[in-house]
Short mmCIF file of C-alpha atoms and ligand atoms in Angstrom, two decimals:
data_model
loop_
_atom_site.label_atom_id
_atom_site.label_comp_id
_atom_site.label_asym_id
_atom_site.label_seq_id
_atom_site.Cartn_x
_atom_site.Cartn_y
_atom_site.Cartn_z
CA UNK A 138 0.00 0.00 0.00
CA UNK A 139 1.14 3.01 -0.68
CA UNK A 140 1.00 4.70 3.24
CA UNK A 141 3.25 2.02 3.96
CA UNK A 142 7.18 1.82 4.21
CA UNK A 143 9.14 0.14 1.07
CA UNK A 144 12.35 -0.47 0.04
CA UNK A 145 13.61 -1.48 -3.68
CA UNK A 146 16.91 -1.10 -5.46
CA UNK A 147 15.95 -0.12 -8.93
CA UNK A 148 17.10 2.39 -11.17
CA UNK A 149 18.75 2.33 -7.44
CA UNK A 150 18.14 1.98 -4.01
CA UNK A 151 14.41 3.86 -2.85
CA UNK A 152 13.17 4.78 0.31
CA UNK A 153 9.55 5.33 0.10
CA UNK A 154 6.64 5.85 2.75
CA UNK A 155 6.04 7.77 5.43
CA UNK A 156 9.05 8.50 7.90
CA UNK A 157 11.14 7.46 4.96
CA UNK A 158 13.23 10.86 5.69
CA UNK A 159 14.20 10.28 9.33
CA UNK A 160 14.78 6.51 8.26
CA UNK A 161 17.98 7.65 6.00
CA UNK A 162 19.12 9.10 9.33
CA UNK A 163 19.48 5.85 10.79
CA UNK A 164 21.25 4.46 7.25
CA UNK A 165 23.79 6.75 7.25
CA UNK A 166 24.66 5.85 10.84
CA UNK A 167 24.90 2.29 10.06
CA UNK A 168 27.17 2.99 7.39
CA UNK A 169 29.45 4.82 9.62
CA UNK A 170 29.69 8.20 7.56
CA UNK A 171 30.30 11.07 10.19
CA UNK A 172 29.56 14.83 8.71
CA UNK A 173 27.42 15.63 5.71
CA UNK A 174 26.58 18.86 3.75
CA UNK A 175 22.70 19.26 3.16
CA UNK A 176 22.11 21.32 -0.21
CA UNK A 177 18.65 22.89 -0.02
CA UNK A 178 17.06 26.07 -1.02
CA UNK A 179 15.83 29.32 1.05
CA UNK A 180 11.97 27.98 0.71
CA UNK A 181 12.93 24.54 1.99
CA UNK A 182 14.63 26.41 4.70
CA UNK A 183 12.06 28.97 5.84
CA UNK A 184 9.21 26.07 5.96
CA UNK A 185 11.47 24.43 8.51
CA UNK A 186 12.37 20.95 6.52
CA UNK A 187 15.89 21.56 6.60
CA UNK A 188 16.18 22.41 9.64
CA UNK A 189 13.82 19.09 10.74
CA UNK A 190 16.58 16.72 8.45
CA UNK A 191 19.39 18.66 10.45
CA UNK A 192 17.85 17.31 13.66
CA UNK A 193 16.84 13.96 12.49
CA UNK A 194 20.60 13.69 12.19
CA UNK A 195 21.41 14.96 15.35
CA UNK A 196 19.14 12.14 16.95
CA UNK A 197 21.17 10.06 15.18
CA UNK A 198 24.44 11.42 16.47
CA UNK A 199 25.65 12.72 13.04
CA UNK A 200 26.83 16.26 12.20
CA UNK A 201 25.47 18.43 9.39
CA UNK A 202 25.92 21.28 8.22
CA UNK A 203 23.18 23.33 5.91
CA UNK A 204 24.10 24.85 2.69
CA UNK A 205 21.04 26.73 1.43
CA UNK A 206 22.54 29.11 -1.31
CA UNK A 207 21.05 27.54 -4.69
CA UNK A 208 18.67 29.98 -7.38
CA UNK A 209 15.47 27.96 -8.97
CA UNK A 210 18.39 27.66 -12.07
CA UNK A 211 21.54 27.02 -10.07
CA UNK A 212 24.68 28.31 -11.43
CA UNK A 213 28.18 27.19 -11.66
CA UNK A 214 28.86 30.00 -8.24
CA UNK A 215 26.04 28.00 -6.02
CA UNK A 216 27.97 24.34 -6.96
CA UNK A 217 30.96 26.31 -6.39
CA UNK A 218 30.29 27.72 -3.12
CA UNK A 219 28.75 24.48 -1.81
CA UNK A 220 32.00 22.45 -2.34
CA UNK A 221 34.15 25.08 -1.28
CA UNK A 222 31.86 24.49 1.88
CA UNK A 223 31.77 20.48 1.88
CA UNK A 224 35.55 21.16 2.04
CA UNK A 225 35.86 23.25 4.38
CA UNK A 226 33.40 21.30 6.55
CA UNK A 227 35.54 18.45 6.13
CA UNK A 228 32.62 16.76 5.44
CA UNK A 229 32.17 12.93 4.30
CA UNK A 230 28.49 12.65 2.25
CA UNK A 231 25.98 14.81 0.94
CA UNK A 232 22.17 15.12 1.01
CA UNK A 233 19.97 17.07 -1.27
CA UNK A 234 16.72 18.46 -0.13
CA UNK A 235 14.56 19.73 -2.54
CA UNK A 236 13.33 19.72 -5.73
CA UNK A 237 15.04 19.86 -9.11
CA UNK A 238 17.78 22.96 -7.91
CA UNK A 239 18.91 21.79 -5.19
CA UNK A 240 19.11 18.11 -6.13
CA UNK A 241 20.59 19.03 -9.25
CA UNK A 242 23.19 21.35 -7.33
CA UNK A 243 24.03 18.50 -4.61
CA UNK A 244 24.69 16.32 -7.51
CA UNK A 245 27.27 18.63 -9.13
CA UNK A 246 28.48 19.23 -5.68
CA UNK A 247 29.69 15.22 -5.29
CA UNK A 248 31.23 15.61 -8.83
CA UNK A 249 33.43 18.75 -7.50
CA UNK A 250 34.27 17.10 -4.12
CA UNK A 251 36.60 14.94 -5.67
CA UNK A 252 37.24 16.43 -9.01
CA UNK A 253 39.32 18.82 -10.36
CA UNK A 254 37.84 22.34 -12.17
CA UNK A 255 36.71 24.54 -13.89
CA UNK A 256 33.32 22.58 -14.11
CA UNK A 257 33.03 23.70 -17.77
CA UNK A 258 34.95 20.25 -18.37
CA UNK A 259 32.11 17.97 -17.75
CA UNK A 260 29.75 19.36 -20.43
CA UNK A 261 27.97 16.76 -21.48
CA UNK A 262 27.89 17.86 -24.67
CA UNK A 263 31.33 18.36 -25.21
CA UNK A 264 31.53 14.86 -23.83
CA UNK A 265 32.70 15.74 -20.48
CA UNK A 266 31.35 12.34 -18.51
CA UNK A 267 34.29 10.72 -19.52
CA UNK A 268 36.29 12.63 -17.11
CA UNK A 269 34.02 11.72 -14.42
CA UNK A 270 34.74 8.82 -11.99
CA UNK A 271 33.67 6.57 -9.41
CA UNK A 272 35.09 7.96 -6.77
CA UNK A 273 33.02 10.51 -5.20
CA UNK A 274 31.17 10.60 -1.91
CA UNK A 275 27.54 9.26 -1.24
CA UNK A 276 24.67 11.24 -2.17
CA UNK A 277 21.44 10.97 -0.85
CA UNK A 278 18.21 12.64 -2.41
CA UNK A 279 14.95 14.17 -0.78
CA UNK A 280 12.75 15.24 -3.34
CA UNK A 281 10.17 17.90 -1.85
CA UNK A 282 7.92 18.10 -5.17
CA UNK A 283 6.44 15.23 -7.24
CA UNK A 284 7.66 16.39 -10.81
CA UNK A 285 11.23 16.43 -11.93
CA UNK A 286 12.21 13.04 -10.79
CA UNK A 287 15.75 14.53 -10.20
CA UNK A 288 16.26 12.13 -7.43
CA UNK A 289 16.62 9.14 -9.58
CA UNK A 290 18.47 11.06 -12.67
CA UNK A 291 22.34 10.95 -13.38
CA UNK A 292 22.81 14.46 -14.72
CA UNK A 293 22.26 18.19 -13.63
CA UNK A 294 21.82 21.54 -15.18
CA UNK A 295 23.64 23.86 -14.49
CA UNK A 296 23.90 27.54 -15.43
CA UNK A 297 27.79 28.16 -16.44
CA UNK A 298 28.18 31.98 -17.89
CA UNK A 299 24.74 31.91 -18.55
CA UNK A 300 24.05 28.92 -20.54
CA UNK A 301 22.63 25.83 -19.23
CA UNK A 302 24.52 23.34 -19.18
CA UNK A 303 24.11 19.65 -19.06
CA UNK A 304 26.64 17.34 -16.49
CA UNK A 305 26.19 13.59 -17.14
CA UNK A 306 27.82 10.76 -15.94
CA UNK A 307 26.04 7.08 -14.59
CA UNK A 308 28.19 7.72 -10.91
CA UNK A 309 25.98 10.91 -10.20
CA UNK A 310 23.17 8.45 -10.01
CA UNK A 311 22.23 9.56 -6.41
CA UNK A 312 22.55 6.53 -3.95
CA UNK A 313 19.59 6.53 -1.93
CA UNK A 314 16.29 8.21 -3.59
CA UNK A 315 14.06 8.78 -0.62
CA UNK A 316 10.41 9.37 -1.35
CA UNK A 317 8.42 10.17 1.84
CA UNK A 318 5.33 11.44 1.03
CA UNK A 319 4.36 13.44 4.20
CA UNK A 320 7.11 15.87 3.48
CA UNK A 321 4.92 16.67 0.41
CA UNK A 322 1.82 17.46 2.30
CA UNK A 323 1.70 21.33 2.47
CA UNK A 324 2.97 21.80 -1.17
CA UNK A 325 0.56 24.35 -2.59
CA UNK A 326 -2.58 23.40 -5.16
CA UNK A 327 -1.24 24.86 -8.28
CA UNK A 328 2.18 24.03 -7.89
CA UNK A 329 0.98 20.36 -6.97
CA UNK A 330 -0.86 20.58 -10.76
CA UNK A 331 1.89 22.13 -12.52
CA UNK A 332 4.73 19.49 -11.08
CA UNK A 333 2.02 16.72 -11.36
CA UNK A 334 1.46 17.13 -15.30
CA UNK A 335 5.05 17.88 -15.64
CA UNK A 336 5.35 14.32 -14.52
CA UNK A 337 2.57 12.88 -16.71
CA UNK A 338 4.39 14.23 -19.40
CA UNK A 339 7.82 12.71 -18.86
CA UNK A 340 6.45 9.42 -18.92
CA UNK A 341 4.33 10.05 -21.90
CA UNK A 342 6.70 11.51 -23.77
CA UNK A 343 8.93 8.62 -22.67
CA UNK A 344 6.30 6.14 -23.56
CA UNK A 345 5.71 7.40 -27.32
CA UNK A 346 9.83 7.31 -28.10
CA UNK A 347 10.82 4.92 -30.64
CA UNK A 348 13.67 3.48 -28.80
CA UNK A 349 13.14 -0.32 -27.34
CA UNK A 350 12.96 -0.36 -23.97
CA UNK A 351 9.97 -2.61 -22.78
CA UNK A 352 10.94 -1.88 -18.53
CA UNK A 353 10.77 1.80 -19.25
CA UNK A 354 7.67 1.50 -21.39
CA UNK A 355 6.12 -0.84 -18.53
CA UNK A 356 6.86 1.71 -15.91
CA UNK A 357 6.02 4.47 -18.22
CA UNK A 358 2.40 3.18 -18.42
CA UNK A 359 1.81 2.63 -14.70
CA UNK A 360 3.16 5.77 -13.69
CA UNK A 361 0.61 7.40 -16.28
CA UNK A 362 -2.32 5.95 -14.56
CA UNK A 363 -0.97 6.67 -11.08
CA UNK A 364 -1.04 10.73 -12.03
CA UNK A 365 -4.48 9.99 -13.52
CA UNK A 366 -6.33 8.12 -10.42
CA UNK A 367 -3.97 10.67 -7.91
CA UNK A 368 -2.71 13.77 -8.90
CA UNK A 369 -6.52 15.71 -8.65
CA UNK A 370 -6.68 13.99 -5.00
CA UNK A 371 -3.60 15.51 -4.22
CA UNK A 372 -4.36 18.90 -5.56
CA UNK A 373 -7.96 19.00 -4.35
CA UNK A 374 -6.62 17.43 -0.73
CA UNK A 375 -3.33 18.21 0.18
CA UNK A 376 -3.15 15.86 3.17
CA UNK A 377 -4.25 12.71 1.59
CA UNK A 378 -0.90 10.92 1.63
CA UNK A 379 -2.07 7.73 -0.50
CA UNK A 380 -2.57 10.40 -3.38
CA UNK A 381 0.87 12.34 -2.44
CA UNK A 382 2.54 9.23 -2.61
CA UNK A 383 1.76 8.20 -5.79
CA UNK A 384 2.55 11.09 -7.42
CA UNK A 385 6.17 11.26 -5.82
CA UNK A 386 6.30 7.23 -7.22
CA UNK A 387 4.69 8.62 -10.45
CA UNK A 388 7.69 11.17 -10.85
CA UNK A 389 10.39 8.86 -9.96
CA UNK A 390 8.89 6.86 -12.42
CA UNK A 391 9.09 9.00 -14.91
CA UNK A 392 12.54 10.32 -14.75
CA UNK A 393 13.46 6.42 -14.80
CA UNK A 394 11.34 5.95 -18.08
CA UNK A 395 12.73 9.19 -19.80
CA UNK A 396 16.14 7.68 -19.92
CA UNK A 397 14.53 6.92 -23.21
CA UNK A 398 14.30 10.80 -23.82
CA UNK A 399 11.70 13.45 -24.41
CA UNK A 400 10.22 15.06 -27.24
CA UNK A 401 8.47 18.06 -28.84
CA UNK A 402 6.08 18.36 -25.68
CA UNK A 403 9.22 19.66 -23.38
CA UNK A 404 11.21 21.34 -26.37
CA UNK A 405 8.62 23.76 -26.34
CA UNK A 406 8.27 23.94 -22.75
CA UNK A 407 12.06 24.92 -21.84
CA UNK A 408 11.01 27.48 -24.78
CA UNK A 409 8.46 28.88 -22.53
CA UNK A 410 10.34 28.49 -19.97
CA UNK A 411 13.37 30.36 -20.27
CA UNK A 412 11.87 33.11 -23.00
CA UNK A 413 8.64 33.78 -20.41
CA UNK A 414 9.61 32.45 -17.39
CA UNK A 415 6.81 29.99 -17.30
CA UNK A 416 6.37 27.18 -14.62
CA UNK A 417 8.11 24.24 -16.60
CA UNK A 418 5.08 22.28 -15.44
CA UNK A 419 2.50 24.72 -16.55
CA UNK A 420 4.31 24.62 -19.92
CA UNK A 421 3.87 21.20 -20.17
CA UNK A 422 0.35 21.44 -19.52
CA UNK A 423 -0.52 24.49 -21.89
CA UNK A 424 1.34 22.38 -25.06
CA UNK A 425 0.35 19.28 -23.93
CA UNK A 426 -3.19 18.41 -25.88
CA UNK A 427 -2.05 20.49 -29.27
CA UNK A 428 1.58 18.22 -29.36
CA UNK A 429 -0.81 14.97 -29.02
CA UNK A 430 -2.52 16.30 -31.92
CA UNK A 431 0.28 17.12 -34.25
CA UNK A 432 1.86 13.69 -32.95
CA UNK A 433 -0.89 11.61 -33.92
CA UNK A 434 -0.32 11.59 -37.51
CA UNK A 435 2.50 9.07 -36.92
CA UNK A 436 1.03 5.59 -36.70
CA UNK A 437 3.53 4.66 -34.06
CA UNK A 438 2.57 7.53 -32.00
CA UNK A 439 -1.24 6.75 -32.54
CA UNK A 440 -0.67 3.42 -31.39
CA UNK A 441 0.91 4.22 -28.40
CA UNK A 442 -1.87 6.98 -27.61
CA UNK A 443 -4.85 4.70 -28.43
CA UNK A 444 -3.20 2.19 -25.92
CA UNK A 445 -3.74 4.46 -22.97
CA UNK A 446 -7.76 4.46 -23.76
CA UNK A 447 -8.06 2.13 -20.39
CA UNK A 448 -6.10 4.57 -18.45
CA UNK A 449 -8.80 7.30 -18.63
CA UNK A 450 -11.89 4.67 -19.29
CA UNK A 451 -12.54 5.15 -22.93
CA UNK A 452 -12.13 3.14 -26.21
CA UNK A 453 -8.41 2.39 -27.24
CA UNK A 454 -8.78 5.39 -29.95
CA UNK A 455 -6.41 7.62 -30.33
CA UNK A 456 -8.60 10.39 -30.57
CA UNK A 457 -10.81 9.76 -27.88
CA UNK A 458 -7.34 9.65 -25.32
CA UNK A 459 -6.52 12.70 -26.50
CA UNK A 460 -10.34 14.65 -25.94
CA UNK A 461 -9.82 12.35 -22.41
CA UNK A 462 -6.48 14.18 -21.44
CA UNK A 463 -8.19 17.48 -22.97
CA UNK A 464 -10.87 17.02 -20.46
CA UNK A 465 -8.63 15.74 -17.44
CA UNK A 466 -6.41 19.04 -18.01
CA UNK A 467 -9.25 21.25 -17.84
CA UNK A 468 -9.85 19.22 -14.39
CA UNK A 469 -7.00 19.57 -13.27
CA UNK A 470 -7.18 23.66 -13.89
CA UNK A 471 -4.38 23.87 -15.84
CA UNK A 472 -5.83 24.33 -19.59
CA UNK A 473 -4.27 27.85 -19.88
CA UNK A 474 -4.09 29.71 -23.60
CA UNK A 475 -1.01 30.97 -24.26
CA UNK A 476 -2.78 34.51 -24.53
CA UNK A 477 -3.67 34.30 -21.11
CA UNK A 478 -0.03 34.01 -20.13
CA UNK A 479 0.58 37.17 -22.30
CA UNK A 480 1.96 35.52 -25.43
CA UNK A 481 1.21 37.13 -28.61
CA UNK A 482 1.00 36.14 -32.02
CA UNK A 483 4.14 38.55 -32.97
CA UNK A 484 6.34 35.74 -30.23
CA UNK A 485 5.35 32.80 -31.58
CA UNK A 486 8.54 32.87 -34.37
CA UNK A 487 10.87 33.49 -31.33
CA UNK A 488 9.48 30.41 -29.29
CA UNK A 489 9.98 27.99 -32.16
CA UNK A 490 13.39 29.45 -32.92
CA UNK A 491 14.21 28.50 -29.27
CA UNK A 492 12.47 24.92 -29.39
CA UNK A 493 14.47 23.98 -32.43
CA UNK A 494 17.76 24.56 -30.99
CA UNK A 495 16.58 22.59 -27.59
CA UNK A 496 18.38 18.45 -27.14
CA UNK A 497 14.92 17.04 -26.79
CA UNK A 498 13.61 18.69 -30.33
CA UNK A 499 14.92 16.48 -32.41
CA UNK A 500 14.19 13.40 -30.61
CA UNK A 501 10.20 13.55 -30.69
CA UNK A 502 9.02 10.50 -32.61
CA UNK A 503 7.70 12.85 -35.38
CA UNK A 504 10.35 14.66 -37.40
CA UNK A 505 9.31 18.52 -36.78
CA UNK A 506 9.92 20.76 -39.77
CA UNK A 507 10.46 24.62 -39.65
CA UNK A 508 6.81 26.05 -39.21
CA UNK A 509 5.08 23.48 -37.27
CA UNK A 510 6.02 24.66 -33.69
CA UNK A 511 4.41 28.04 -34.80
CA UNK A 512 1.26 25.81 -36.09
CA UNK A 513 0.97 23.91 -32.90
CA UNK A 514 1.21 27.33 -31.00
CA UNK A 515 -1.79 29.11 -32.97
CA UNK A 516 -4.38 26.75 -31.70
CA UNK A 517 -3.16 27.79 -27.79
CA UNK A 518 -3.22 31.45 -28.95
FE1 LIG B 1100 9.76 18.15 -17.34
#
């Protein structure tokens, strides 16, 4: 059940339930590790969760020490000035307590404890994972929000002179995810929404990606339904942890399932993001019915929508899935136009300009051509 404590070890070891947080106190005694350096945020902080991990630990006879200095898009300074700290500190693990920043940020942290600047060096992109090695110290994540999934990912982004920058490697894989759903309890009704679809849309924009993977497409499918049955529970009442719980699952799941990658649905979203400083997840949602729609034309896709029919209780139509999820994001509140979040016709150009250059553009399962990111956009206008 899903008010009750689990453990399992895959895509690595999970703590889930409720208490799951003070439980990693009492791991990282057992495994004899004596001073760690919690990377949170200054929201975590003022609602008094870092300061409740900080005396979990002291219960548990372990010394932390709180490093709190991360921005919603954490730069190269805030992974920086938390090692310089974890240094200092003398410290011998790390625990992130968050959501996506400051798990991202304790991440990169672990990389720099043991590894040699500037941090430039690991871009991804530039193939930097190959410089990174297996001998860092443990990392332990808390994810606060049910969205990003960052607590089962192996990379971070992170802003170096003002580009985002991607830091990969399979050793950042945090060792201990810890899901505990109570710490999720007082998370506010829209931004429960927003992370929620966010979430959906990871694992179906996992799900629809030609790549074979039949675990990922498994877990993909489950997660889907959990955010259906759930995720209005949770925004409509906050306190039901069953409902809390499975969204937190549903997000883990879906950062395990988009190791396949993501598509058109997010390209357009970090477009929105970054160019209009739009919640990622309300991006998601906005796009999220018009993508399906251009998608569809691809039989593959099709297939793969018209599967999910028993997932909102309708036919296995493609269509009819996509007037379902239509309907559920209206539910849900979240079926924004884009005029409403004071985007113009006149943008639209600039947006799929953006998109285009974004990693997870050319991966959607249906090649996009110049022009259709603009067509999409128009019917959200
Ligand atoms: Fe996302």
């Amino acid at each position: 059940m899903a008010d009750k404590r689990h453990s399992y070890s895959y895509p690595t070891r999970i703590e889930y339930g409720p208490g799951a947080m003070k439980d990693l106190t009492l791991i990282v005694k057992v495994s004899g590790l004596k001073k760690g350096l919690i990377v949170t945020d200054e929201g975590i902080v003022k609602v008094g969760l870092a300061d409740q991990l900080k005396g979990y630990f002291n219960e548990a006879g372990i010394e932390t020490v709180i490093f709190s200095d991360v921005k919603s898009n954490p730069t190269e300074e805030n992974v920086m000035d938390g090692t310089k700290i974890y240094k200092e500190e003398k410290c011998d693990f790390i625990v992130g307590l968050g959501g996506g920043s400051p798990l991202d940020t304790g991440k990169t942290v672990k990389v720099m404890a043991t590894h040699d600047g500037p941090l430039a060096k690991y871009d991804d992109t530039k193939g930097g994972d190959k410089y990174i090695e297996d001998n860092m110290p443990p990392f332990y994540a808390i994810a606060t929000t049910a969205g990003t999934g960052s607590e089962v990912g192996r990379s971070s982004v992170i802003t170096i002179n003002s580009i985002k920058t991607i830091i990969y490697s399979p050793y950042m894989m945090p060792d201990i995810a810890v899901l505990d759903p109570t710490i999720t309890l007082s998370l506010p009704a829209k931004l429960t929404a927003a992370t929620g679809v966010d979430a959906f849309v990871h694992n179906l924009e996992a799900y629809i990606m030609e790549v074979f993977h039949p675990m990922a497409d498994g877990i993909a499918k489950e997660a889907m339904e959990m955010c259906v049955k759930s995720l209005n529970t949770a925004i409509t009442n906050g306190n039901d942890v069953i409902a809390r719980g499975n969204m937190l699952m549903a997000s883990a799941m879906g950062a395990t399932a988009f190791q396949k990658g993501l598509g058109l649905n997010h390209a357009i979203a970090h477009a929105l993001g970054a160019l209009y400083d739009i919640h990622h997840g309300l991006a998601n949602a906005v796009v999220l019915t018009e993508v399906m729609r251009y998608n569809v034309s691809r039989e593959t896709t099709k297939e793969k929508y018209a599967s999910l029919g028993s997932i909102f209780g309708v036919e296995n139509d493609a269509e009819k899935v996509i007037e379902a999820v239509e309907q559920w994001v209206e539910l849900l509140g979240m079926n924004v136009k884009l005029s409403a979040l004071g985007i113009t016709e006149d943008k639209l150009a600039d947006i799929e300009a953006y998109a285009i250059e974004d990693p997870c553009y050319p991966l959607n399962p249906k090649v996009a051509e110049k022009g259709d990111v603009i067509k999409i956009l128009k019917n959200i206008l």
